[in-house]
PDB file of C-alpha atoms in Angstrom:
ATOM      1  CA  ARG E  14       0.000   0.000   0.000  1.00 88.00           C
ATOM      2  CA  ILE E  15       1.331   3.392  -1.019  1.00 89.00           C
ATOM      3  CA  CYS E  16      -0.608   6.391   0.265  1.00 91.00           C
ATOM      4  CA  PHE E  17      -0.649   9.436  -2.017  1.00 90.00           C
ATOM      5  CA  ASN E  18      -2.129  11.682   0.665  1.00 89.00           C
ATOM      6  CA  SER E  19       0.341  13.541   2.856  1.00 87.00           C
ATOM      7  CA  SER E  20      -1.239  12.636   6.204  1.00 88.00           C
ATOM      8  CA  ALA E  21      -4.181  10.929   7.904  1.00 87.00           C
ATOM      9  CA  LYS E  22      -5.699  14.413   8.244  1.00 88.00           C
ATOM     10  CA  SER E  23      -5.832  15.010   4.457  1.00 90.00           C
ATOM     11  CA  ASN E  24      -9.291  15.636   2.989  1.00 88.00           C
ATOM     12  CA  LEU E  25      -8.757  13.065   0.232  1.00 90.00           C
ATOM     13  CA  HIS E  26      -7.065   9.693   0.623  1.00 92.00           C
ATOM     14  CA  GLN E  27      -5.772   7.804  -2.395  1.00 94.00           C
ATOM     15  CA  MET E  28      -3.836   4.580  -2.103  1.00 94.00           C
ATOM     16  CA  LEU E  29      -2.115   2.369  -4.637  1.00 96.00           C
ATOM     17  CA  ILE E  30      -2.752  -1.166  -3.400  1.00 95.00           C
ATOM     18  CA  VAL E  31      -1.115  -4.390  -4.532  1.00 96.00           C
ATOM     19  CA  GLN E  32      -3.221  -7.233  -3.183  1.00 94.00           C
ATOM     20  CA  PRO E  33      -2.010 -10.842  -3.439  1.00 94.00           C
ATOM     21  CA  SER E  34      -4.562 -13.618  -3.839  1.00 92.00           C
ATOM     22  CA  ASN E  35      -3.794 -15.089  -0.415  1.00 91.00           C
ATOM     23  CA  ILE E  36      -5.182 -11.996   1.386  1.00 88.00           C
ATOM     24  CA  LYS E  37      -8.833 -12.448   2.384  1.00 86.00           C
ATOM     25  CA  ASN E  38     -10.361  -9.167   3.459  1.00 89.00           C
ATOM     26  CA  PRO E  39     -13.177  -9.200   6.015  1.00 95.00           C
ATOM     27  CA  ILE E  40     -16.618  -7.835   5.186  1.00 97.00           C
ATOM     28  CA  LYS E  41     -16.800  -4.159   6.118  1.00 96.00           C
ATOM     29  CA  GLN E  42     -18.601  -0.931   5.391  1.00 95.00           C
ATOM     30  CA  HIS E  43     -17.737   2.744   5.526  1.00 94.00           C
ATOM     31  CA  PRO E  44     -20.736   4.235   7.330  1.00 94.00           C
ATOM     32  CA  ILE E  45     -20.026   7.892   6.494  1.00 92.00           C
ATOM     33  CA  LYS E  46     -17.935   7.840   3.290  1.00 93.00           C
ATOM     34  CA  ASP E  47     -18.251   6.702  -0.313  1.00 94.00           C
ATOM     35  CA  LYS E  48     -15.315   4.828  -1.823  1.00 94.00           C
ATOM     36  CA  SER E  49     -14.024   4.076  -5.319  1.00 96.00           C
ATOM     37  CA  TYR E  50     -11.746   1.429  -6.817  1.00 95.00           C
ATOM     38  CA  ILE E  51      -9.850   1.969 -10.070  1.00 96.00           C
ATOM     39  CA  PHE E  52      -8.436  -1.198 -11.638  1.00 94.00           C
ATOM     40  CA  LEU E  53      -4.842  -1.235 -12.885  1.00 96.00           C
ATOM     41  CA  ARG E  54      -3.726  -4.863 -13.216  1.00 96.00           C
ATOM     42  CA  GLY E  55      -4.846  -8.437 -12.489  1.00 95.00           C
ATOM     43  CA  LYS E  56      -8.418  -9.385 -11.647  1.00 95.00           C
ATOM     44  CA  GLU E  57     -10.284  -8.621  -8.485  1.00 95.00           C
ATOM     45  CA  ASP E  58     -13.801  -9.212  -7.213  1.00 96.00           C
ATOM     46  CA  ILE E  59     -15.631  -6.597  -5.201  1.00 96.00           C
ATOM     47  CA  ASN E  60     -18.245  -8.574  -3.268  1.00 97.00           C
ATOM     48  CA  ILE E  61     -21.379  -6.825  -1.996  1.00 98.00           C
ATOM     49  CA  PHE E  62     -23.257  -8.310   0.970  1.00 98.00           C
ATOM     50  CA  ASN E  63     -26.490  -7.670   2.815  1.00 97.00           C
ATOM     51  CA  LYS E  64     -26.415  -6.913   6.550  1.00 95.00           C
ATOM     52  CA  SER E  65     -26.675 -10.646   7.315  1.00 96.00           C
ATOM     53  CA  GLY E  66     -23.476 -11.378   5.372  1.00 96.00           C
ATOM     54  CA  LYS E  67     -25.213 -12.977   2.371  1.00 97.00           C
ATOM     55  CA  LEU E  68     -23.459 -12.278  -0.945  1.00 98.00           C
ATOM     56  CA  ILE E  69     -25.871 -10.282  -3.127  1.00 98.00           C
ATOM     57  CA  LYS E  70     -23.603  -9.032  -5.926  1.00 97.00           C
ATOM     58  CA  LYS E  71     -20.134  -9.640  -7.323  1.00 97.00           C
ATOM     59  CA  ILE E  72     -18.379  -6.962  -9.372  1.00 96.00           C
ATOM     60  CA  ARG E  73     -15.334  -8.061 -11.363  1.00 95.00           C
ATOM     61  CA  LEU E  74     -12.628  -5.417 -11.690  1.00 94.00           C
ATOM     62  CA  ASP E  75     -10.581  -6.014 -14.831  1.00 93.00           C
ATOM     63  CA  SER E  76      -9.692  -4.303 -18.103  1.00 92.00           C
ATOM     64  CA  LYS E  77     -13.339  -4.495 -19.255  1.00 93.00           C
ATOM     65  CA  ASN E  78     -14.730  -3.057 -16.005  1.00 93.00           C
ATOM     66  CA  PRO E  79     -12.051  -0.788 -14.513  1.00 95.00           C
ATOM     67  CA  LEU E  80     -14.051   1.315 -12.051  1.00 95.00           C
ATOM     68  CA  VAL E  81     -16.497   0.783  -9.215  1.00 95.00           C
ATOM     69  CA  TRP E  82     -18.078   3.311  -6.865  1.00 96.00           C
ATOM     70  CA  LEU E  83     -19.350   2.075  -3.488  1.00 96.00           C
ATOM     71  CA  PRO E  84     -21.838   4.276  -1.667  1.00 96.00           C
ATOM     72  CA  LYS E  85     -21.421   4.652   2.078  1.00 95.00           C
ATOM     73  CA  LYS E  86     -23.006   1.902   4.196  1.00 96.00           C
ATOM     74  CA  THR E  87     -22.312  -0.771   1.532  1.00 97.00           C
ATOM     75  CA  TRP E  88     -21.158  -4.066   3.075  1.00 98.00           C
ATOM     76  CA  HIS E  89     -18.263  -5.265   0.912  1.00 97.00           C
ATOM     77  CA  ASN E  90     -14.894  -6.907   0.625  1.00 96.00           C
ATOM     78  CA  ASN E  91     -12.404  -7.253  -2.206  1.00 95.00           C
ATOM     79  CA  ILE E  92     -10.580 -10.411  -3.199  1.00 95.00           C
ATOM     80  CA  SER E  93      -7.805 -10.773  -5.769  1.00 96.00           C
ATOM     81  CA  ILE E  94      -8.625 -13.657  -8.093  1.00 94.00           C
ATOM     82  CA  SER E  95      -5.349 -13.419  -9.995  1.00 95.00           C
ATOM     83  CA  LYS E  96      -1.934 -13.974  -8.414  1.00 96.00           C
ATOM     84  CA  TYR E  97      -2.122 -10.324  -7.419  1.00 93.00           C
ATOM     85  CA  ALA E  98      -4.317  -7.367  -8.276  1.00 95.00           C
ATOM     86  CA  ILE E  99      -3.402  -3.699  -8.349  1.00 96.00           C
ATOM     87  CA  HIS E 100      -5.920  -0.938  -7.836  1.00 96.00           C
ATOM     88  CA  ILE E 101      -6.225   2.656  -6.691  1.00 96.00           C
ATOM     89  CA  GLU E 102      -8.604   3.198  -3.814  1.00 94.00           C
ATOM     90  CA  THR E 103     -10.050   6.654  -3.113  1.00 95.00           C
ATOM     91  CA  ILE E 104     -12.014   7.753  -0.051  1.00 92.00           C
ATOM     92  CA  SER E 105     -12.538  11.116   1.592  1.00 89.00           C
ATOM     93  CA  GLY E 106     -10.530  12.058   4.652  1.00 83.00           C
ATOM     94  CA  PRO E 107      -9.547  12.644   7.270  1.00 87.00           C
ATOM     95  CA  PHE E 108      -8.957   9.093   8.434  1.00 83.00           C
ATOM     96  CA  LEU E 109     -10.983   8.419  11.589  1.00 81.00           C
ATOM     97  CA  ARG E 110      -9.971   4.977  12.839  1.00 76.00           C
ATOM     98  CA  LYS E 111     -13.011   4.454  15.112  1.00 79.00           C
ATOM     99  CA  LYS E 112     -15.629   5.879  12.702  1.00 83.00           C
ATOM    100  CA  ASP E 113     -14.443   5.097   9.164  1.00 86.00           C
ATOM    101  CA  ARG E 114     -15.185   1.393   9.000  1.00 89.00           C
ATOM    102  CA  ILE E 115     -17.153  -1.255  10.772  1.00 92.00           C
ATOM    103  CA  TYR E 116     -16.881  -4.992  10.275  1.00 93.00           C
ATOM    104  CA  LEU E 117     -19.678  -7.519   9.889  1.00 90.00           C
TER     105      LEU E 117
END
């Protein structure tokens, strides 16, 4: 993960993320912020869940579908389905550790 923002207090946070396939992210949501993913390389699934943890939608990030916007309060995780996936993640700041994300 490489952060392009200068500090956790910045109003915009952009990160270049290289995610190997062996990383399994937990289901989470950002209750007060929208988030976007911009695909760069590999293949990655953005999984959308209901509040009970049931998968309701799968969005494949690849060269044919390079961008996804997640509204706040969307339960999701992202999983690399290639050896690794590279994407840019954008979310508004500042980073508030106790308010920015909750896990299912």
